[in-house]
JSON list of C-alpha atoms in Angstrom, two decimals:
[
{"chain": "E", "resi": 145, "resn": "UNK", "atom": "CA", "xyz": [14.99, -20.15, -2.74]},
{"chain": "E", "resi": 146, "resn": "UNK", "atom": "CA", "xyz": [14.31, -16.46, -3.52]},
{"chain": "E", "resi": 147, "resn": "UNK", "atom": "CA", "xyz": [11.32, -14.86, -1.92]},
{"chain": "E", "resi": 148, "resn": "UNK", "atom": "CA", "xyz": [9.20, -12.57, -3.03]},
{"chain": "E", "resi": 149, "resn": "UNK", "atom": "CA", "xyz": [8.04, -9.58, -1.47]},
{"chain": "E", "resi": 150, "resn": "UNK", "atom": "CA", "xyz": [5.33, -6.89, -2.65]},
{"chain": "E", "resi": 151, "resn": "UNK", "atom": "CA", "xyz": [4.47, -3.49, -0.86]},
{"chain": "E", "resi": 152, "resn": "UNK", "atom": "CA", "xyz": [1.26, -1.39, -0.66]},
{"chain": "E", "resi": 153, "resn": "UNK", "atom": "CA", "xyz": [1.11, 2.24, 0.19]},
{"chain": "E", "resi": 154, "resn": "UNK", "atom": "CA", "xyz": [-1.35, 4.50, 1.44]},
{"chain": "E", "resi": 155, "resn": "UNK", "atom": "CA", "xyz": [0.53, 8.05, 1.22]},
{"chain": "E", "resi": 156, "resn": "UNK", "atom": "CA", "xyz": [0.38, 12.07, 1.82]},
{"chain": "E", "resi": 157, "resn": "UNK", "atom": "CA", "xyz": [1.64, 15.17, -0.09]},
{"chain": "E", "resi": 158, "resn": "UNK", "atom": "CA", "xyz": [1.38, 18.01, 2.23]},
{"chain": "E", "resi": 159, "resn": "UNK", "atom": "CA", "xyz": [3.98, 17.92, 4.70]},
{"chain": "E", "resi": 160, "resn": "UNK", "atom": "CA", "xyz": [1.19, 19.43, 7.43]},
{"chain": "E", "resi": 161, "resn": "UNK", "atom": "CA", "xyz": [-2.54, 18.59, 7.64]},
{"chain": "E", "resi": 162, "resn": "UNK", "atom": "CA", "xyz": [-3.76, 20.44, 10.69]},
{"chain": "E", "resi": 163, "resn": "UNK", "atom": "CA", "xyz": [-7.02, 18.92, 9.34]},
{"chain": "E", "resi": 164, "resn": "UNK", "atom": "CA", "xyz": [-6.15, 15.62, 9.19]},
{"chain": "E", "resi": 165, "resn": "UNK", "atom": "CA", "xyz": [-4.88, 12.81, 11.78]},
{"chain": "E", "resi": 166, "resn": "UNK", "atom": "CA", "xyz": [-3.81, 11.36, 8.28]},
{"chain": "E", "resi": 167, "resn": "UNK", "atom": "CA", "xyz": [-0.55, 9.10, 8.09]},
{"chain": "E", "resi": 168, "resn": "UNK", "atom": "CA", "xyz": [1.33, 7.62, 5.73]},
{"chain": "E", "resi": 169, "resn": "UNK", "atom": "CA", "xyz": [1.54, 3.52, 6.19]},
{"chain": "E", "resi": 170, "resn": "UNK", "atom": "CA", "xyz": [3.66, 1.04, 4.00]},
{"chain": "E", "resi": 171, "resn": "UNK", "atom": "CA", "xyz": [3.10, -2.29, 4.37]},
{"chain": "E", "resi": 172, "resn": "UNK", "atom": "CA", "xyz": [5.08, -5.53, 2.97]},
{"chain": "E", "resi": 173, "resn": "UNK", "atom": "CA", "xyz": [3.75, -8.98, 2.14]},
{"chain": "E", "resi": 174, "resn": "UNK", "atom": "CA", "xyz": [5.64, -12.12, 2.42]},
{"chain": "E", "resi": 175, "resn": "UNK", "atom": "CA", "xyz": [4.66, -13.76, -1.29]},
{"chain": "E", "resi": 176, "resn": "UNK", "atom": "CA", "xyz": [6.36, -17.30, -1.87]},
{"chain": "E", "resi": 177, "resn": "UNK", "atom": "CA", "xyz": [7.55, -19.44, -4.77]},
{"chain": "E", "resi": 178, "resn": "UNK", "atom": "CA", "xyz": [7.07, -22.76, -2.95]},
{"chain": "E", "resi": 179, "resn": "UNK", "atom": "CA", "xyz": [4.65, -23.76, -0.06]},
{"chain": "E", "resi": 180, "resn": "UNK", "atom": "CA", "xyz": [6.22, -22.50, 3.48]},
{"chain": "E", "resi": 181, "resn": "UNK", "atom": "CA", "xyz": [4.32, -21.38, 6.73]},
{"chain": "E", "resi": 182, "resn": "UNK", "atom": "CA", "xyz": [5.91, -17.66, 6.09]},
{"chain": "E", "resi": 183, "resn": "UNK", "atom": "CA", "xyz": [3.94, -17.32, 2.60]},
{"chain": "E", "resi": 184, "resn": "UNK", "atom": "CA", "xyz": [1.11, -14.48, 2.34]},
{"chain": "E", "resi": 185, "resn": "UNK", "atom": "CA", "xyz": [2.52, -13.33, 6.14]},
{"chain": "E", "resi": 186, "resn": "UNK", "atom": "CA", "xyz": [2.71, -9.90, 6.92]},
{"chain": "E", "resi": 187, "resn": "UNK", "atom": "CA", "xyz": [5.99, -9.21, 7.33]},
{"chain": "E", "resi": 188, "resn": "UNK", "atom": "CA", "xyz": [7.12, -5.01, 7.42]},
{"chain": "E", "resi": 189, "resn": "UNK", "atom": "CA", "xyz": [5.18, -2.06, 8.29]},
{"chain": "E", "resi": 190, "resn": "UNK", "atom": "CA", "xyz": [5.86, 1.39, 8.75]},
{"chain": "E", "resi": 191, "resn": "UNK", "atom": "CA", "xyz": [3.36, 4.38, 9.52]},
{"chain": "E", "resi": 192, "resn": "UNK", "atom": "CA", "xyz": [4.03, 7.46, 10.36]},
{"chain": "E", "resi": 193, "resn": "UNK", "atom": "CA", "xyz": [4.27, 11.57, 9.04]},
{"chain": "E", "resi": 194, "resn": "UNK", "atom": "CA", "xyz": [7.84, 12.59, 9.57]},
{"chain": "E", "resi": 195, "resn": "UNK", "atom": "CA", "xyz": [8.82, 16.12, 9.37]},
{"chain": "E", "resi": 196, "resn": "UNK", "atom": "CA", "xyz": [8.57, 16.21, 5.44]},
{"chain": "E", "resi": 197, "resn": "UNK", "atom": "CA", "xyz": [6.25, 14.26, 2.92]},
{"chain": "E", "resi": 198, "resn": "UNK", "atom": "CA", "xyz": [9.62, 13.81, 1.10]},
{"chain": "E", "resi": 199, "resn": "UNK", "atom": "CA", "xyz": [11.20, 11.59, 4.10]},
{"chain": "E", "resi": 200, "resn": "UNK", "atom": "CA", "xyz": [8.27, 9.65, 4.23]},
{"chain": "E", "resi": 201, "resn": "UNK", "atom": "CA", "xyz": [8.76, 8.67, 0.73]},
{"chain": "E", "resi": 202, "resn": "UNK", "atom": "CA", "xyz": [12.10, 7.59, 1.35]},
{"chain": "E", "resi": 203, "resn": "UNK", "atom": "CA", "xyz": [11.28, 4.87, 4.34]},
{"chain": "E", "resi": 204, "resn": "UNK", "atom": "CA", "xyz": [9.22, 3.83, 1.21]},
{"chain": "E", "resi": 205, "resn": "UNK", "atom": "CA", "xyz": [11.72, 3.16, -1.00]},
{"chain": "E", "resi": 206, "resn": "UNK", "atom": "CA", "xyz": [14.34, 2.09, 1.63]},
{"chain": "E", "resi": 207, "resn": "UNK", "atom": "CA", "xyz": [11.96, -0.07, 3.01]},
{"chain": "E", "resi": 208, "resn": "UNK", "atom": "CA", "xyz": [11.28, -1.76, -1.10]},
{"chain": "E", "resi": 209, "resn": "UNK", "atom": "CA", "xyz": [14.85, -1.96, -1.70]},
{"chain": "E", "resi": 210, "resn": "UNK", "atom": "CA", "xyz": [15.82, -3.54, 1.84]},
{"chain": "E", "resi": 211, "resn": "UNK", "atom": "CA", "xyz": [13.16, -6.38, 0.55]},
{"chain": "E", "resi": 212, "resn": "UNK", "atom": "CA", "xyz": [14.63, -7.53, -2.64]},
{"chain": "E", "resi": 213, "resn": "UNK", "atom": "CA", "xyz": [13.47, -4.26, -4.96]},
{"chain": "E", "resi": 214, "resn": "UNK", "atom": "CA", "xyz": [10.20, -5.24, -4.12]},
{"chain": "E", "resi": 215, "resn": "UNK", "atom": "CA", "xyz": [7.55, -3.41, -6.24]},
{"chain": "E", "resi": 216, "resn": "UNK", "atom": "CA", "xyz": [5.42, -0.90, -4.00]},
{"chain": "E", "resi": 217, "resn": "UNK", "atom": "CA", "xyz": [1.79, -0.43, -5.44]},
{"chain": "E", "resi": 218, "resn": "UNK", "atom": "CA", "xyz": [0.28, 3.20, -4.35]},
{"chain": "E", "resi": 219, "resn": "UNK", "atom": "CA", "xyz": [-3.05, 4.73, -3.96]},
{"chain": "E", "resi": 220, "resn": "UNK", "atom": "CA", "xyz": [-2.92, 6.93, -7.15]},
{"chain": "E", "resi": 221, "resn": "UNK", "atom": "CA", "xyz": [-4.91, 10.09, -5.10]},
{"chain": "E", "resi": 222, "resn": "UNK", "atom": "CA", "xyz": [-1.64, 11.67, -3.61]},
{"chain": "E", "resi": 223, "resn": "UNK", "atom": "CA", "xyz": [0.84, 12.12, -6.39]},
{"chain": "E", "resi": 224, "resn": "UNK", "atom": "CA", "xyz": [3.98, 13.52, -5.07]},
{"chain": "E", "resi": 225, "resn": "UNK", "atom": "CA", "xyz": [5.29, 9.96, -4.30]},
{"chain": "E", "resi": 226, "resn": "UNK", "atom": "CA", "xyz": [5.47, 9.20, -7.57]},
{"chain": "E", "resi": 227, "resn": "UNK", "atom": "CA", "xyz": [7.25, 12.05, -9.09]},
{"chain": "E", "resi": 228, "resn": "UNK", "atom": "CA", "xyz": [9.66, 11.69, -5.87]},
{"chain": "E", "resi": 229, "resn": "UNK", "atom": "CA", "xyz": [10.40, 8.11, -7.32]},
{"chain": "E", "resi": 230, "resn": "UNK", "atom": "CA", "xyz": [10.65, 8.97, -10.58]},
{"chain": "E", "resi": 231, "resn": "UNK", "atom": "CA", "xyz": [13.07, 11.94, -9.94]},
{"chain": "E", "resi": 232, "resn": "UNK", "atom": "CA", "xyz": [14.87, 9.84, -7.74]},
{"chain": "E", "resi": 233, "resn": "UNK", "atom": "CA", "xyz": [15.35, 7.37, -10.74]},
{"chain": "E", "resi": 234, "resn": "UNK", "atom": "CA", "xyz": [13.73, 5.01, -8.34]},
{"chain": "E", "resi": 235, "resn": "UNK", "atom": "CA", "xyz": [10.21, 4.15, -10.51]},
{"chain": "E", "resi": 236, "resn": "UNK", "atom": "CA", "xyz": [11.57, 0.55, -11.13]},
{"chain": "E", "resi": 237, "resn": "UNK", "atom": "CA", "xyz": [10.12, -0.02, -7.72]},
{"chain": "E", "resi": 238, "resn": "UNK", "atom": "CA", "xyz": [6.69, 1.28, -8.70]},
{"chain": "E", "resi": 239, "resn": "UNK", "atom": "CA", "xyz": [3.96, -1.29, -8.94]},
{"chain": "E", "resi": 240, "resn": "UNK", "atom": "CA", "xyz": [2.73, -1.30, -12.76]},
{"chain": "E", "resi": 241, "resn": "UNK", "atom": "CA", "xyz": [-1.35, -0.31, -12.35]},
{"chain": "E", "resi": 242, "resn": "UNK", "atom": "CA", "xyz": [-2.99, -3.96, -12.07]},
{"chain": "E", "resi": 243, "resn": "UNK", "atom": "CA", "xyz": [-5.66, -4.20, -14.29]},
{"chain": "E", "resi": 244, "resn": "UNK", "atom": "CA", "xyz": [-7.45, -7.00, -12.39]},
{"chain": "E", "resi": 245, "resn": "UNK", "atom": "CA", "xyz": [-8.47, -3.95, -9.92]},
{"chain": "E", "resi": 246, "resn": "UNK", "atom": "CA", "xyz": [-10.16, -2.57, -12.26]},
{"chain": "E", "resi": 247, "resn": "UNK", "atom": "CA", "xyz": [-12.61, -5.39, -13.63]},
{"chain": "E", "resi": 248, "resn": "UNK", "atom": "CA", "xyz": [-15.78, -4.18, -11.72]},
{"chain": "E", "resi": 249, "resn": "UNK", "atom": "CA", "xyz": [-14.90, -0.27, -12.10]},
{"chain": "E", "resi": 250, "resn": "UNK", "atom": "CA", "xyz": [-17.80, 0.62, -14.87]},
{"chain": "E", "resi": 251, "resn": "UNK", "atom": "CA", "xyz": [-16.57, 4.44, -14.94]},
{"chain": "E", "resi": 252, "resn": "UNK", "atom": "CA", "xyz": [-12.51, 4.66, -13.99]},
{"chain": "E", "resi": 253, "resn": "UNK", "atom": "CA", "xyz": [-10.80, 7.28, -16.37]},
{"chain": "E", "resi": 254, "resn": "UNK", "atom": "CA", "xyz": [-7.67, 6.81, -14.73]},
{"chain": "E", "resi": 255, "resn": "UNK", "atom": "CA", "xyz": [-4.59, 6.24, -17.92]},
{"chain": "E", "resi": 256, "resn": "UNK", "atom": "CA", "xyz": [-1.44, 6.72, -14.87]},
{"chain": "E", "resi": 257, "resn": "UNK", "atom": "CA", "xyz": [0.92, 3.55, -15.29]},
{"chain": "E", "resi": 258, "resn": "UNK", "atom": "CA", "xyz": [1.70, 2.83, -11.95]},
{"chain": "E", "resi": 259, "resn": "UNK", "atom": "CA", "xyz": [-0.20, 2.98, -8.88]},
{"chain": "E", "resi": 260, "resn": "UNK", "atom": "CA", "xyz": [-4.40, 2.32, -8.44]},
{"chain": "E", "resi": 261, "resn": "UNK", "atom": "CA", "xyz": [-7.32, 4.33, -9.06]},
{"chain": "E", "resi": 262, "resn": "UNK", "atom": "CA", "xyz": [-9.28, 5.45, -5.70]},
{"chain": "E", "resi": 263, "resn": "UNK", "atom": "CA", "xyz": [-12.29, 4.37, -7.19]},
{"chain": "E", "resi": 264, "resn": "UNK", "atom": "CA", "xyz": [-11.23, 0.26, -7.18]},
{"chain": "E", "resi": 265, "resn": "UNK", "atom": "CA", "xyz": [-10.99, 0.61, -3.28]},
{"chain": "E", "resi": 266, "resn": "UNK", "atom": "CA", "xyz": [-14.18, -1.76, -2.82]},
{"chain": "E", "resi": 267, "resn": "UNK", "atom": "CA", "xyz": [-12.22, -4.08, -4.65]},
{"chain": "E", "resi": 268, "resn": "UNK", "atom": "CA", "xyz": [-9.30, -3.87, -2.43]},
{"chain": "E", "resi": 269, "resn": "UNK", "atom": "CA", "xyz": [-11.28, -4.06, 0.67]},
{"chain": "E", "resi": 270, "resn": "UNK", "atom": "CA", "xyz": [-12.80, -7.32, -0.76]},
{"chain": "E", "resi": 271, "resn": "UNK", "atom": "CA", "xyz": [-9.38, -9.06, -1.62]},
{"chain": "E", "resi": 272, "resn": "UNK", "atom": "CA", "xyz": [-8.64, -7.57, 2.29]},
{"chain": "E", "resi": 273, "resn": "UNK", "atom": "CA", "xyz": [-11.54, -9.48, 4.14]},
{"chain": "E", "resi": 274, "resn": "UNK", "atom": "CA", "xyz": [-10.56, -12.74, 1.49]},
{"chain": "E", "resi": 275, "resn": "UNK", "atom": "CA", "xyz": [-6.93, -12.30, 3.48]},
{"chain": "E", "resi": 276, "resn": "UNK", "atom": "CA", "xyz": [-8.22, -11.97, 6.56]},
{"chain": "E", "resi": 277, "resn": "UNK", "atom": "CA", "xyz": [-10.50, -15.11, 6.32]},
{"chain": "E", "resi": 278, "resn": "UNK", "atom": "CA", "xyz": [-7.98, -17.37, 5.58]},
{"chain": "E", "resi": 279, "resn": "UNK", "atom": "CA", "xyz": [-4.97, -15.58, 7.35]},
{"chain": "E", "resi": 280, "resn": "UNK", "atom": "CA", "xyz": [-6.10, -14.33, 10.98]},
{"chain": "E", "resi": 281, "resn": "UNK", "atom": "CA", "xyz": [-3.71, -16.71, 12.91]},
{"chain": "E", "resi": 282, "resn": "UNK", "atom": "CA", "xyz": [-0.78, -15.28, 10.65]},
{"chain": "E", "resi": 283, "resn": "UNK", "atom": "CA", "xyz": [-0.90, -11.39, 11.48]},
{"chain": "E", "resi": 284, "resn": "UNK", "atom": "CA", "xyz": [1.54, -10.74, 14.30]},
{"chain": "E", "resi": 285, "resn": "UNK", "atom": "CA", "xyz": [1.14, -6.93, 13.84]},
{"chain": "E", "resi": 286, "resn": "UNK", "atom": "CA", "xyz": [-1.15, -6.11, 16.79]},
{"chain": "E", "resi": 287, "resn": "UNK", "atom": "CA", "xyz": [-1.65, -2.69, 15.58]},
{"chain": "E", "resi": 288, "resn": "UNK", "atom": "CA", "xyz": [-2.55, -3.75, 12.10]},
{"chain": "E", "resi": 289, "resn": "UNK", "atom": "CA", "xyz": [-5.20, -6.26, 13.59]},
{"chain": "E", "resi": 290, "resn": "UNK", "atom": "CA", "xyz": [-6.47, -3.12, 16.00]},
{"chain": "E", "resi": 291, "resn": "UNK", "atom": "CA", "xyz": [-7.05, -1.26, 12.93]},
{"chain": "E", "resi": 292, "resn": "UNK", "atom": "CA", "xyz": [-8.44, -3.81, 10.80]},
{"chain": "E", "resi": 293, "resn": "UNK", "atom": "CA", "xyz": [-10.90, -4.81, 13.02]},
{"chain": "E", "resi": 294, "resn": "UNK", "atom": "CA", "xyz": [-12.17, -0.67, 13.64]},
{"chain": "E", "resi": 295, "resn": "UNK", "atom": "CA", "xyz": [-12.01, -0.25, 9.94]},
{"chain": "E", "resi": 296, "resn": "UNK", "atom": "CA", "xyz": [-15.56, 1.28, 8.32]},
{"chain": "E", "resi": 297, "resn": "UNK", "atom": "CA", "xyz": [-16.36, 2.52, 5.02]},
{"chain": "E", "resi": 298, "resn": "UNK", "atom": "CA", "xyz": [-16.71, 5.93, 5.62]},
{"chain": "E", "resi": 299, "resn": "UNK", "atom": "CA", "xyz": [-14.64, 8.60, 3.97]},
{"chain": "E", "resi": 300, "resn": "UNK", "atom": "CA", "xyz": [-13.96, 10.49, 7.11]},
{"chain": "E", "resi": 301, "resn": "UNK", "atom": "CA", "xyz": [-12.58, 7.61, 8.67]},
{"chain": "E", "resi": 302, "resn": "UNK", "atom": "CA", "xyz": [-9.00, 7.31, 8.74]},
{"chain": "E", "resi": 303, "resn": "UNK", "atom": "CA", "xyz": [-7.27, 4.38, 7.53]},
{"chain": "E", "resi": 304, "resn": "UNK", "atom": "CA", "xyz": [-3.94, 4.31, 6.79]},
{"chain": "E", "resi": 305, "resn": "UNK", "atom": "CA", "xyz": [-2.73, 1.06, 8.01]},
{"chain": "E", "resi": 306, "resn": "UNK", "atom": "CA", "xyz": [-6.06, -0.83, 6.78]},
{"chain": "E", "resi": 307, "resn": "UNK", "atom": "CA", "xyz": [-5.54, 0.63, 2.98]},
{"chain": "E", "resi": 308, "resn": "UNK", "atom": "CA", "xyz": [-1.49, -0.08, 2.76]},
{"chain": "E", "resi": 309, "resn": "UNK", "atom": "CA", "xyz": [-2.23, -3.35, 3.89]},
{"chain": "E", "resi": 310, "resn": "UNK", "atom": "CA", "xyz": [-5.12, -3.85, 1.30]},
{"chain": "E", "resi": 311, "resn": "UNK", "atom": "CA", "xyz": [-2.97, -2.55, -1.54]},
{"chain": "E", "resi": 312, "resn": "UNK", "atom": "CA", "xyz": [-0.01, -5.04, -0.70]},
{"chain": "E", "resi": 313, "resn": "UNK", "atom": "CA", "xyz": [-2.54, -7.72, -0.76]},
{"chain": "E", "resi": 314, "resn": "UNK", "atom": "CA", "xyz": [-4.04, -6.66, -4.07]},
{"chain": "E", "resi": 315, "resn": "UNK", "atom": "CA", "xyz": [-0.73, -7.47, -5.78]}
]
């Protein structure tokens, strides 16, 4: 039986941010093709800012192609990530922009092909709490339930593990 795995990233460009506590986060989702007490688990995560935005990126891809190729969909508000990928031949692993985000988004003028428009993050959060609702007992990531339980709507807030794990649930 093949699985089927699916990524979400919340990422960075600038390699310092003496402003920010930001982080980059990847997170992987256990998907399934038949019934089995692993589907919709949790089951990779990395977060961190190492020493370059460019390294970061790489645990990214590493991290999709160690899971089957699986297809990583991306906050589309830091864009270096995807021009890494794609000059790294590496956009195959790119989630396509999923239009079913997008279905209560009145104004979005977003026209990139891969990765998710900012502006759909209600959305996300929504399919996020849906997750959470029906698969509490199935997060073994301590930190990720820490952070998901301190998580607030508030721009200054930082989220980084909250958001990658909303965008691999979006998929």
């Amino acid at each position: 039986m093949t699985m089927q795995y699916k990524a979400g990233t919340d990422s960075y460009d600038r390699d310092e941010a003496v402003d920010s506590p930001s982080l980059g986060s990847i997170s992987m989702i256990k998907g399934f093709f038949k019934a089995s007490s692993t589907a919709k688990k949790f089951v990779a995560r990395y977060t961190g800012r190492p020493e370059t935005s460019d390294e970061f990126y790489e645990k990214t891809a590493l991290l999709c192609m160690y899971y089957g190729a699986a297809l990583n969909l991306i906050e589309y508000s830091n864009l270096g990530i995807f021009k890494w990928y794609t000059n790294k031949h590496l956009d195959y692993l790119l989630k396509e922009r999923p239009e079913v985000a997008y279905a209560n988004v009145k104004n979005s003028k977003m026209q990139n092909r891969f990765g998710i428009d900012p502006q759909t993050k209600r959305e996300w959060i929504n399919q996020l709490n849906d997750y959470i609702e029906e698969h509490v007992d199935s997060i073994d990531d301590a930190e990720m339930l820490t952070k998901l339980l301190k998580y607030k709507a508030d721009p200054k807030y930082n989220c980084d593990i909250t958001i990658s794990a909303a965008l691999a649930v979006v998929h």
